[in-house]
mmCIF file of C-alpha atoms and ligand atoms in Angstrom:
data_model
loop_
_atom_site.group_PDB
_atom_site.id
_atom_site.type_symbol
_atom_site.label_atom_id
_atom_site.label_comp_id
_atom_site.label_asym_id
_atom_site.label_seq_id
_atom_site.Cartn_x
_atom_site.Cartn_y
_atom_site.Cartn_z
ATOM 1 C CA GLU A 1 9.667 4.066 23.284
ATOM 2 C CA LYS A 2 6.164 2.639 23.158
ATOM 3 C CA GLY A 3 4.570 5.337 25.326
ATOM 4 C CA ASN A 4 1.011 4.367 26.143
ATOM 5 C CA TYR A 5 0.835 1.697 23.491
ATOM 6 C CA ARG A 6 1.094 -2.054 24.046
ATOM 7 C CA HIS A 7 3.171 -2.645 20.933
ATOM 8 C CA PHE A 8 5.342 -0.690 18.524
ATOM 9 C CA MET A 9 3.080 -1.804 15.688
ATOM 10 C CA GLN A 10 0.076 -0.279 17.426
ATOM 11 C CA LYS A 11 1.960 2.953 18.062
ATOM 12 C CA GLU A 12 3.105 3.091 14.444
ATOM 13 C CA ILE A 13 -0.427 2.530 13.138
ATOM 14 C CA PHE A 14 -1.622 5.466 15.228
ATOM 15 C CA GLU A 15 1.250 7.702 14.118
ATOM 16 C CA GLN A 16 0.067 7.584 10.519
ATOM 17 C CA PRO A 17 -1.922 10.839 10.418
ATOM 18 C CA THR A 18 1.110 12.706 11.757
ATOM 19 C CA VAL A 19 3.804 11.080 9.640
ATOM 20 C CA VAL A 20 1.758 11.191 6.439
ATOM 21 C CA ALA A 21 1.210 14.910 7.084
ATOM 22 C CA GLN A 22 4.948 15.352 7.670
ATOM 23 C CA THR A 23 5.775 13.483 4.489
ATOM 24 C CA LEU A 24 3.275 15.443 2.418
ATOM 25 C CA ALA A 25 4.585 18.709 3.846
ATOM 26 C CA SER A 26 7.965 18.059 2.253
ATOM 27 C CA TYR A 27 6.459 17.396 -1.204
ATOM 28 C CA ILE A 28 3.832 20.094 -1.350
ATOM 29 C CA HIS A 29 4.322 23.766 -1.799
ATOM 30 C CA ARG A 30 1.485 25.148 0.301
ATOM 31 C CA ALA A 31 1.444 28.663 -1.126
ATOM 32 C CA ASP A 32 0.232 27.431 -4.515
ATOM 33 C CA ASN A 33 -0.856 23.826 -3.740
ATOM 34 C CA ALA A 34 1.735 22.443 -6.150
ATOM 35 C CA VAL A 35 3.899 19.351 -5.879
ATOM 36 C CA ALA A 36 7.549 20.207 -5.268
ATOM 37 C CA LEU A 37 10.197 17.520 -5.759
ATOM 38 C CA PRO A 38 13.884 17.708 -4.842
ATOM 39 C CA GLN A 39 16.021 19.392 -7.513
ATOM 40 C CA VAL A 40 17.525 16.876 -9.910
ATOM 41 C CA ASP A 41 19.701 17.253 -12.959
ATOM 42 C CA PHE A 42 17.566 15.309 -15.387
ATOM 43 C CA ASP A 43 14.350 16.112 -17.101
ATOM 44 C CA LEU A 44 11.404 14.077 -15.804
ATOM 45 C CA SER A 45 9.325 15.003 -18.828
ATOM 46 C CA THR A 46 11.475 12.664 -20.934
ATOM 47 C CA VAL A 47 10.651 9.556 -18.875
ATOM 48 C CA LYS A 48 9.157 6.987 -21.252
ATOM 49 C CA ARG A 49 8.678 4.021 -18.957
ATOM 50 C CA ILE A 50 8.827 3.325 -15.258
ATOM 51 C CA THR A 51 10.093 0.066 -13.805
ATOM 52 C CA ILE A 52 9.101 -0.412 -10.163
ATOM 53 C CA VAL A 53 10.963 -2.942 -8.043
ATOM 54 C CA ALA A 54 10.424 -3.698 -4.351
ATOM 55 C CA CYS A 55 9.599 -6.485 -1.873
ATOM 56 C CA GLY A 56 6.713 -7.236 0.478
ATOM 57 C CA THR A 57 4.640 -4.304 1.622
ATOM 58 C CA SER A 58 6.787 -1.845 -0.342
ATOM 59 C CA TYR A 59 5.951 -3.836 -3.486
ATOM 60 C CA TYR A 60 2.237 -3.408 -2.758
ATOM 61 C CA ALA A 61 2.766 0.354 -2.480
ATOM 62 C CA GLY A 62 4.336 0.109 -5.928
ATOM 63 C CA MET A 63 1.303 -1.757 -7.278
ATOM 64 C CA VAL A 64 -0.966 1.066 -6.124
ATOM 65 C CA ALA A 65 1.403 3.609 -7.683
ATOM 66 C CA LYS A 66 1.228 1.836 -11.039
ATOM 67 C CA TYR A 67 -2.450 2.849 -11.239
ATOM 68 C CA TRP A 68 -1.543 6.448 -10.510
ATOM 69 C CA PHE A 69 1.386 6.716 -12.940
ATOM 70 C CA GLU A 70 -0.651 5.190 -15.721
ATOM 71 C CA THR A 71 -3.867 7.106 -15.008
ATOM 72 C CA PHE A 72 -2.368 10.533 -14.360
ATOM 73 C CA ALA A 73 0.822 10.596 -16.405
ATOM 74 C CA ARG A 74 -0.030 7.906 -19.020
ATOM 75 C CA VAL A 75 3.467 6.496 -18.555
ATOM 76 C CA PRO A 76 3.608 2.692 -18.869
ATOM 77 C CA VAL A 77 4.754 0.907 -15.729
ATOM 78 C CA ASP A 78 6.395 -2.476 -15.247
ATOM 79 C CA ILE A 79 6.441 -3.791 -11.736
ATOM 80 C CA ASP A 80 8.090 -6.791 -10.187
ATOM 81 C CA VAL A 81 9.224 -8.183 -6.872
ATOM 82 C CA ALA A 82 12.982 -7.741 -6.635
ATOM 83 C CA SER A 83 13.796 -11.438 -6.317
ATOM 84 C CA GLU A 84 12.031 -12.152 -9.638
ATOM 85 C CA PHE A 85 13.135 -9.022 -11.474
ATOM 86 C CA ARG A 86 16.794 -9.920 -11.300
ATOM 87 C CA TYR A 87 16.391 -13.333 -12.818
ATOM 88 C CA ARG A 88 14.094 -12.620 -15.742
ATOM 89 C CA GLU A 89 16.435 -10.538 -17.878
ATOM 90 C CA PRO A 90 14.171 -7.480 -17.899
ATOM 91 C CA VAL A 91 14.151 -5.285 -20.992
ATOM 92 C CA LEU A 92 15.138 -1.784 -19.901
ATOM 93 C CA GLU A 93 14.604 0.831 -22.559
ATOM 94 C CA GLU A 94 16.674 3.982 -22.798
ATOM 95 C CA GLY A 95 15.108 6.920 -21.027
ATOM 96 C CA GLY A 96 13.542 4.737 -18.356
ATOM 97 C CA LEU A 97 13.093 5.560 -14.704
ATOM 98 C CA ALA A 98 13.721 2.601 -12.395
ATOM 99 C CA LEU A 99 11.954 3.204 -9.100
ATOM 100 C CA PHE A 100 12.857 1.310 -5.939
ATOM 101 C CA ILE A 101 10.645 1.415 -2.875
ATOM 102 C CA SER A 102 11.954 0.353 0.512
ATOM 103 C CA GLN A 103 11.445 1.210 4.157
ATOM 104 C CA SER A 104 14.931 0.159 5.225
ATOM 105 C CA GLY A 105 16.830 0.993 2.051
ATOM 106 C CA GLU A 106 18.885 -2.146 2.712
ATOM 107 C CA THR A 107 16.770 -5.035 1.378
ATOM 108 C CA ALA A 108 19.340 -7.150 -0.449
ATOM 109 C CA ASP A 109 17.227 -8.161 -3.454
ATOM 110 C CA THR A 110 15.996 -4.607 -4.043
ATOM 111 C CA LEU A 111 19.503 -3.200 -3.711
ATOM 112 C CA ALA A 112 20.898 -5.744 -6.170
ATOM 113 C CA ALA A 113 18.122 -4.867 -8.642
ATOM 114 C CA LEU A 114 18.958 -1.177 -8.212
ATOM 115 C CA ARG A 115 22.620 -1.795 -9.030
ATOM 116 C CA HIS A 116 21.656 -3.812 -12.090
ATOM 117 C CA CYS A 117 19.441 -0.982 -13.370
ATOM 118 C CA LYS A 118 22.170 1.539 -12.713
ATOM 119 C CA GLU A 119 24.604 -0.476 -14.812
ATOM 120 C CA GLU A 120 21.984 -0.579 -17.557
ATOM 121 C CA GLY A 121 21.826 3.216 -17.589
ATOM 122 C CA GLN A 122 18.394 3.712 -16.039
ATOM 123 C CA THR A 123 17.702 6.794 -13.955
ATOM 124 C CA ILE A 124 17.445 5.566 -10.371
ATOM 125 C CA GLY A 125 14.573 6.831 -8.234
ATOM 126 C CA VAL A 126 14.351 5.690 -4.632
ATOM 127 C CA VAL A 127 11.478 6.025 -2.151
ATOM 128 C CA VAL A 128 13.076 5.176 1.158
ATOM 129 C CA ASN A 129 12.467 5.746 4.864
ATOM 130 C CA VAL A 130 16.076 5.579 6.084
ATOM 131 C CA PRO A 131 17.869 8.566 4.521
ATOM 132 C CA THR A 132 21.337 7.217 5.326
ATOM 133 C CA SER A 133 20.678 3.812 3.741
ATOM 134 C CA SER A 134 22.555 2.210 0.848
ATOM 135 C CA MET A 135 19.655 2.796 -1.559
ATOM 136 C CA ALA A 136 19.431 6.461 -0.588
ATOM 137 C CA ARG A 137 23.122 6.912 -1.328
ATOM 138 C CA GLU A 138 22.856 5.373 -4.783
ATOM 139 C CA ALA A 139 19.795 7.299 -5.971
ATOM 140 C CA ASP A 140 19.660 9.889 -8.739
ATOM 141 C CA LEU A 141 16.258 10.979 -7.471
ATOM 142 C CA LEU A 142 15.935 10.518 -3.706
ATOM 143 C CA LEU A 143 12.386 10.704 -2.388
ATOM 144 C CA PRO A 144 12.422 10.162 1.367
ATOM 145 C CA THR A 145 9.391 9.174 3.392
ATOM 146 C CA HIS A 146 9.285 10.891 6.762
ATOM 147 C CA ALA A 147 7.703 8.080 8.752
ATOM 148 C CA GLY A 148 10.365 8.094 11.472
ATOM 149 C CA PRO A 149 11.918 4.853 12.715
ATOM 150 C CA GLU A 150 9.678 1.841 12.139
ATOM 151 C CA ILE A 151 10.350 -0.825 14.773
ATOM 152 C CA GLY A 152 7.516 -3.334 14.298
ATOM 153 C CA VAL A 153 8.491 -6.037 11.815
ATOM 154 C CA ALA A 154 5.093 -5.597 10.160
ATOM 155 C CA SER A 155 5.359 -2.450 8.084
ATOM 156 C CA THR A 156 2.531 0.051 8.590
ATOM 157 C CA LYS A 157 3.366 3.749 8.670
ATOM 158 C CA ALA A 158 6.140 3.351 6.099
ATOM 159 C CA PHE A 159 3.521 2.017 3.653
ATOM 160 C CA THR A 160 1.110 4.945 3.910
ATOM 161 C CA CYS A 161 4.007 7.397 3.675
ATOM 162 C CA GLN A 162 5.269 5.592 0.562
ATOM 163 C CA LEU A 163 1.806 5.988 -0.965
ATOM 164 C CA ALA A 164 1.819 9.711 -0.141
ATOM 165 C CA VAL A 165 5.173 10.213 -1.887
ATOM 166 C CA LEU A 166 4.194 8.093 -4.883
ATOM 167 C CA ALA A 167 0.919 9.986 -5.376
ATOM 168 C CA ALA A 168 2.816 13.282 -5.303
ATOM 169 C CA LEU A 169 5.376 11.920 -7.775
ATOM 170 C CA ALA A 170 2.630 10.686 -10.119
ATOM 171 C CA ALA A 171 0.974 14.115 -10.113
ATOM 172 C CA HIS A 172 4.307 15.844 -10.701
ATOM 173 C CA LEU A 173 5.158 13.536 -13.580
ATOM 174 C CA ALA A 174 1.723 14.136 -15.086
ATOM 175 C CA VAL A 175 2.319 17.899 -14.979
ATOM 176 C CA ARG A 176 5.776 17.545 -16.518
ATOM 177 C CA LYS A 177 4.363 15.333 -19.254
ATOM 178 C CA GLY A 178 1.649 17.852 -20.040
ATOM 179 C CA ARG A 179 -1.077 15.417 -18.960
ATOM 180 C CA MET A 180 -2.276 17.488 -16.025
ATOM 181 C CA ASP A 181 -2.879 21.214 -15.884
ATOM 182 C CA ARG A 182 -2.365 23.467 -12.876
ATOM 183 C CA ALA A 183 -5.990 23.288 -11.777
ATOM 184 C CA GLU A 184 -5.958 19.492 -11.856
ATOM 185 C CA GLU A 185 -2.677 19.393 -9.970
ATOM 186 C CA GLN A 186 -4.138 21.653 -7.301
ATOM 187 C CA GLU A 187 -7.120 19.365 -6.989
ATOM 188 C CA VAL A 188 -4.907 16.291 -6.546
ATOM 189 C CA VAL A 189 -2.909 18.159 -3.915
ATOM 190 C CA ARG A 190 -6.102 19.183 -2.131
ATOM 191 C CA HIS A 191 -7.201 15.554 -1.918
ATOM 192 C CA LEU A 192 -3.783 14.433 -0.714
ATOM 193 C CA LEU A 193 -3.902 17.036 2.032
ATOM 194 C CA GLU A 194 -7.189 15.494 3.197
ATOM 195 C CA ALA A 195 -5.401 12.205 3.931
ATOM 196 C CA PRO A 196 -4.213 12.906 7.509
ATOM 197 C CA ALA A 197 -7.725 13.802 8.724
ATOM 198 C CA ALA A 198 -9.189 10.813 6.888
ATOM 199 C CA LEU A 199 -6.578 8.526 8.490
ATOM 200 C CA ASN A 200 -7.605 9.915 11.887
ATOM 201 C CA ALA A 201 -11.243 9.218 11.120
ATOM 202 C CA ALA A 202 -10.344 5.643 10.096
ATOM 203 C CA LEU A 203 -8.443 5.149 13.370
ATOM 204 C CA ASP A 204 -11.615 6.068 15.267
ATOM 205 C CA PHE A 205 -12.948 2.616 14.360
ATOM 206 C CA ASP A 206 -10.218 0.883 16.351
ATOM 207 C CA ASP A 207 -12.600 -0.310 19.094
ATOM 208 C CA ASP A 208 -15.085 -1.685 16.570
ATOM 209 C CA ILE A 209 -12.328 -3.621 14.832
ATOM 210 C CA ALA A 210 -10.952 -4.902 18.154
ATOM 211 C CA SER A 211 -14.380 -6.198 19.067
ATOM 212 C CA MET A 212 -14.627 -8.297 15.895
ATOM 213 C CA ALA A 213 -11.168 -9.893 16.203
ATOM 214 C CA HIS A 214 -12.665 -12.981 17.850
ATOM 215 C CA LEU A 215 -14.600 -13.662 14.623
ATOM 216 C CA ILE A 216 -11.381 -14.022 12.632
ATOM 217 C CA ALA A 217 -8.973 -15.437 15.243
ATOM 218 C CA PRO A 218 -10.279 -19.053 15.074
ATOM 219 C CA ALA A 219 -10.079 -19.212 11.240
ATOM 220 C CA ARG A 220 -7.531 -21.385 9.495
ATOM 221 C CA ASP A 221 -7.759 -19.494 6.214
ATOM 222 C CA VAL A 222 -8.856 -15.956 5.392
ATOM 223 C CA LEU A 223 -9.305 -14.372 1.962
ATOM 224 C CA TYR A 224 -9.055 -10.667 1.127
ATOM 225 C CA LEU A 225 -10.687 -9.275 -2.007
ATOM 226 C CA GLY A 226 -10.279 -5.928 -3.732
ATOM 227 C CA ARG A 227 -10.427 -4.433 -7.201
ATOM 228 C CA GLY A 228 -8.348 -1.732 -8.870
ATOM 229 C CA PRO A 229 -6.127 0.089 -6.360
ATOM 230 C CA ASP A 230 -7.799 -1.909 -3.590
ATOM 231 C CA TYR A 231 -6.427 -5.164 -4.987
ATOM 232 C CA PRO A 232 -2.909 -4.400 -3.653
ATOM 233 C CA LEU A 233 -4.595 -3.466 -0.371
ATOM 234 C CA ALA A 234 -6.143 -6.947 -0.281
ATOM 235 C CA LEU A 235 -2.663 -8.419 -0.774
ATOM 236 C CA GLU A 236 -1.329 -6.157 1.966
ATOM 237 C CA GLY A 237 -4.132 -7.137 4.357
ATOM 238 C CA ALA A 238 -3.387 -10.819 3.788
ATOM 239 C CA LEU A 239 0.344 -10.285 4.294
ATOM 240 C CA LYS A 240 -0.224 -8.414 7.578
ATOM 241 C CA LEU A 241 -2.490 -11.172 8.903
ATOM 242 C CA LYS A 242 -0.067 -13.958 7.912
ATOM 243 C CA GLU A 243 2.944 -12.206 9.398
ATOM 244 C CA ILE A 244 1.643 -11.507 12.861
ATOM 245 C CA SER A 245 -1.234 -13.917 13.511
ATOM 246 C CA TYR A 246 0.095 -16.931 11.541
ATOM 247 C CA ILE A 247 -3.306 -17.440 9.955
ATOM 248 C CA HIS A 248 -3.080 -18.481 6.328
ATOM 249 C CA ALA A 249 -4.413 -15.578 4.264
ATOM 250 C CA GLU A 250 -4.487 -14.714 0.563
ATOM 251 C CA GLY A 251 -5.417 -11.593 -1.321
ATOM 252 C CA TYR A 252 -7.177 -11.852 -4.683
ATOM 253 C CA ALA A 253 -8.404 -9.465 -7.301
ATOM 254 C CA SER A 254 -12.116 -9.854 -6.639
ATOM 255 C CA GLY A 255 -12.880 -10.683 -10.288
ATOM 256 C CA GLU A 256 -10.472 -13.636 -10.143
ATOM 257 C CA MET A 257 -12.524 -15.506 -7.525
ATOM 258 C CA LYS A 258 -14.604 -17.332 -10.078
ATOM 259 C CA HIS A 259 -11.464 -18.529 -11.864
ATOM 260 C CA GLY A 260 -10.533 -20.847 -9.018
ATOM 261 C CA PRO A 261 -10.308 -19.566 -5.471
ATOM 262 C CA ILE A 262 -14.087 -19.615 -4.986
ATOM 263 C CA ALA A 263 -13.714 -23.395 -4.653
ATOM 264 C CA LEU A 264 -12.172 -22.720 -1.228
ATOM 265 C CA ILE A 265 -15.261 -21.010 0.113
ATOM 266 C CA ASP A 266 -17.283 -22.511 2.925
ATOM 267 C CA GLU A 267 -18.615 -21.134 6.202
ATOM 268 C CA SER A 268 -15.239 -21.561 7.915
ATOM 269 C CA VAL A 269 -13.408 -19.119 5.595
ATOM 270 C CA PRO A 270 -13.917 -15.444 6.422
ATOM 271 C CA VAL A 271 -13.677 -13.224 3.339
ATOM 272 C CA ILE A 272 -12.631 -9.611 3.896
ATOM 273 C CA VAL A 273 -13.904 -7.382 1.090
ATOM 274 C CA LEU A 274 -12.374 -3.934 0.515
ATOM 275 C CA ALA A 275 -14.864 -1.878 -1.457
ATOM 276 C CA PRO A 276 -15.106 1.893 -1.144
ATOM 277 C CA SER A 277 -18.212 3.238 -2.895
ATOM 278 C CA GLY A 278 -17.333 4.518 -6.356
ATOM 279 C CA PRO A 279 -16.997 3.285 -9.918
ATOM 280 C CA LEU A 280 -15.649 -0.198 -8.998
ATOM 281 C CA PHE A 281 -18.070 -0.805 -6.131
ATOM 282 C CA GLU A 282 -20.882 -2.631 -7.971
ATOM 283 C CA LYS A 283 -18.482 -5.083 -9.617
ATOM 284 C CA THR A 284 -16.755 -5.934 -6.362
ATOM 285 C CA VAL A 285 -20.091 -6.356 -4.602
ATOM 286 C CA SER A 286 -21.314 -8.735 -7.255
ATOM 287 C CA ASN A 287 -18.147 -10.837 -6.710
ATOM 288 C CA MET A 288 -18.897 -10.660 -2.998
ATOM 289 C CA GLN A 289 -22.455 -11.937 -3.558
ATOM 290 C CA GLU A 290 -21.044 -14.920 -5.464
ATOM 291 C CA VAL A 291 -18.967 -15.739 -2.401
ATOM 292 C CA ARG A 292 -21.917 -15.289 -0.085
ATOM 293 C CA ALA A 293 -24.089 -17.572 -2.209
ATOM 294 C CA ARG A 294 -21.536 -20.328 -1.481
ATOM 295 C CA GLY A 295 -21.821 -19.853 2.269
ATOM 296 C CA GLY A 296 -18.847 -17.496 2.614
ATOM 297 C CA LYS A 297 -18.778 -15.251 5.684
ATOM 298 C CA ILE A 298 -18.156 -11.674 4.593
ATOM 299 C CA VAL A 299 -16.497 -8.799 6.430
ATOM 300 C CA LEU A 300 -17.225 -5.757 4.287
ATOM 301 C CA ILE A 301 -14.997 -2.695 4.623
ATOM 302 C CA SER A 302 -16.637 0.279 2.926
ATOM 303 C CA ASP A 303 -18.006 3.739 3.615
ATOM 304 C CA GLU A 304 -21.508 4.476 4.880
ATOM 305 C CA GLU A 305 -22.918 4.625 1.392
ATOM 306 C CA GLY A 306 -21.382 1.265 0.463
ATOM 307 C CA LEU A 307 -22.463 -0.379 3.696
ATOM 308 C CA ALA A 308 -26.033 0.881 3.275
ATOM 309 C CA ASP A 309 -26.033 -0.643 -0.195
ATOM 310 C CA ALA A 310 -24.415 -4.006 0.467
ATOM 311 C CA GLY A 311 -23.757 -4.411 4.191
ATOM 312 C CA GLU A 312 -26.802 -6.499 4.964
ATOM 313 C CA GLY A 313 -26.190 -10.167 5.662
ATOM 314 C CA CYS A 314 -22.457 -9.704 6.306
ATOM 315 C CA LEU A 315 -20.728 -11.372 9.238
ATOM 316 C CA ALA A 316 -19.397 -7.917 10.141
ATOM 317 C CA THR A 317 -18.890 -4.523 8.554
ATOM 318 C CA ILE A 318 -16.227 -1.882 9.076
ATOM 319 C CA ALA A 319 -17.216 1.700 8.309
ATOM 320 C CA MET A 320 -14.650 3.998 6.739
ATOM 321 C CA PRO A 321 -14.968 7.709 6.070
ATOM 322 C CA LYS A 322 -16.062 8.524 2.525
ATOM 323 C CA VAL A 323 -12.939 9.759 0.765
ATOM 324 C CA HIS A 324 -11.758 10.663 -2.704
ATOM 325 C CA PRO A 325 -10.605 7.535 -4.624
ATOM 326 C CA LEU A 326 -7.045 8.911 -4.751
ATOM 327 C CA ILE A 327 -6.574 8.624 -1.004
ATOM 328 C CA ALA A 328 -8.704 5.513 -0.465
ATOM 329 C CA PRO A 329 -5.639 3.188 -0.556
ATOM 330 C CA LEU A 330 -4.055 5.135 2.320
ATOM 331 C CA VAL A 331 -7.259 5.156 4.352
ATOM 332 C CA TYR A 332 -8.139 1.486 3.721
ATOM 333 C CA ALA A 333 -4.673 0.455 4.909
ATOM 334 C CA VAL A 334 -5.774 1.360 8.446
ATOM 335 C CA PRO A 335 -8.570 -1.209 8.926
ATOM 336 C CA VAL A 336 -6.503 -4.061 7.451
ATOM 337 C CA GLN A 337 -3.587 -3.159 9.741
ATOM 338 C CA LEU A 338 -5.852 -2.896 12.785
ATOM 339 C CA LEU A 339 -7.650 -6.124 11.973
ATOM 340 C CA ALA A 340 -4.363 -8.050 11.729
ATOM 341 C CA TYR A 341 -3.150 -6.367 14.907
ATOM 342 C CA HIS A 342 -6.204 -7.219 16.994
ATOM 343 C CA VAL A 343 -6.426 -10.769 15.665
ATOM 344 C CA ALA A 344 -2.770 -11.289 16.627
ATOM 345 C CA CYS A 345 -3.460 -9.864 20.095
ATOM 346 C CA ALA A 346 -6.471 -12.182 20.450
ATOM 347 C CA LYS A 347 -4.217 -15.118 19.549
ATOM 348 C CA GLY A 348 -1.449 -13.947 21.869
ATOM 349 C CA THR A 349 1.298 -14.016 19.224
ATOM 350 C CA ASP A 350 4.370 -11.778 19.339
ATOM 351 C CA VAL A 351 3.148 -8.783 17.370
ATOM 352 C CA ASP A 352 6.390 -6.816 17.088
ATOM 353 C CA GLN A 353 8.763 -9.755 16.601
ATOM 354 C CA PRO A 354 6.857 -12.437 14.683
ATOM 355 C CA ARG A 355 8.551 -15.800 14.346
ATOM 356 C CA ASN A 356 10.963 -16.428 11.460
ATOM 357 C CA LEU A 357 10.965 -12.765 10.326
ATOM 358 C CA ALA A 358 13.529 -9.965 10.444
ATOM 359 C CA LYS A 359 12.840 -6.254 10.084
ATOM 360 C CA SER A 360 15.325 -5.864 7.316
ATOM 361 C CA VAL A 361 16.100 -8.705 4.915
ATOM 362 C CA THR A 362 19.753 -8.241 4.002
ATOM 363 C CA VAL A 363 20.332 -11.651 2.425
ATOM 364 C CA GLU A 364 19.323 -12.475 -1.147
HETATM 365 O O1 LIG B 401 12.652 -2.438 4.019
HETATM 366 P P1 LIG B 401 11.812 -2.852 2.820
HETATM 367 O O2 LIG B 401 10.644 -1.984 2.615
HETATM 368 O O3 LIG B 401 12.647 -3.005 1.587
HETATM 369 O O4 LIG B 401 11.279 -4.295 3.208
HETATM 370 C C1 LIG B 401 10.531 -5.039 2.291
HETATM 371 C C2 LIG B 401 9.844 -6.205 2.962
HETATM 372 O O5 LIG B 401 10.787 -7.051 3.570
HETATM 373 C C3 LIG B 401 8.846 -5.740 4.026
HETATM 374 O O6 LIG B 401 7.880 -4.877 3.500
HETATM 375 C C4 LIG B 401 8.133 -6.944 4.660
HETATM 376 O O7 LIG B 401 7.316 -7.576 3.719
HETATM 377 C C5 LIG B 401 7.352 -6.496 5.895
HETATM 378 N N1 LIG B 401 7.605 -7.373 6.996
HETATM 379 C C6 LIG B 401 5.856 -6.396 5.644
HETATM 380 O O8 LIG B 401 5.144 -6.102 6.781
#
């Protein structure tokens, strides 16, 4: 049921504060602000390498998680889209955790990759939204997201819930590996618990984003730029826009612009820049200035501090709450989802059932 919403996608975007809170509640022990994972019969502290495999939006959640696993737990991470992973003869070392991320738990390429890793003796971790799915049944470590049924073909709430689970897992692994002490774990948990309120604050900018949709709707091409954990968010923003508005969009690591894509820039190409204030901000902004110097029209998504610093001269700006870097990828998912949604509405495309796409891709 859509309730008061025009589309399932819109409803699912607005459910995020609630479902992220629900998901976190099942991974966090409130009495002592510790991460609690389901009981498993293997020792996570022995994990030497993580191999992440997924498709589409779930793959982008995995890209964000790679930063967390490597930063917090210092465990090396390989990541690949499932359709490539299976055909490149991956080297899977003993003692590895293979982690599969999927909303449906039925994506054929991801499932085939899972079975391959199982045969190779990897421990199988699964982050999945459908607890009765094939992937859930085949997991050694089952980490459900509690997003509830996702109907819109464009994935939204499943993504932010995946990020919540993956952040909790990264912190837990770091503790088990002796890389994080109790106080640090509690601090990570505290920041994670701030996510639902921050998502709500991000949703408050819905009207502002709706009112700028007409700036993007006429474009033929749109670029998204981000750095660090915001690079996967740029890829996710571009995917959302392509899927539901049929505008050609690409995400780039902002530092890569000068290695080619900047040749595309002229005043007809809007460039969406994701840049929360923080250690990576100045670098991203300098890449943004290079784009602007070539006539590029910038939409800057940042917090008040970032917008005060670099917002001048932009085509438009989108203000986000100032949040801890850990939860920024969850919070910055909201404006890219809303932007794609409102642009699609402005173009009159079928938001929930975009052409040529299925909710669950069960063919390889
Ligand atoms: O069910 P899964 O998470 O395995 O699906 C993976 C992709 O097919 C999915 O994320 C797809 O890219 C979405 N339509 C993105 O919005």
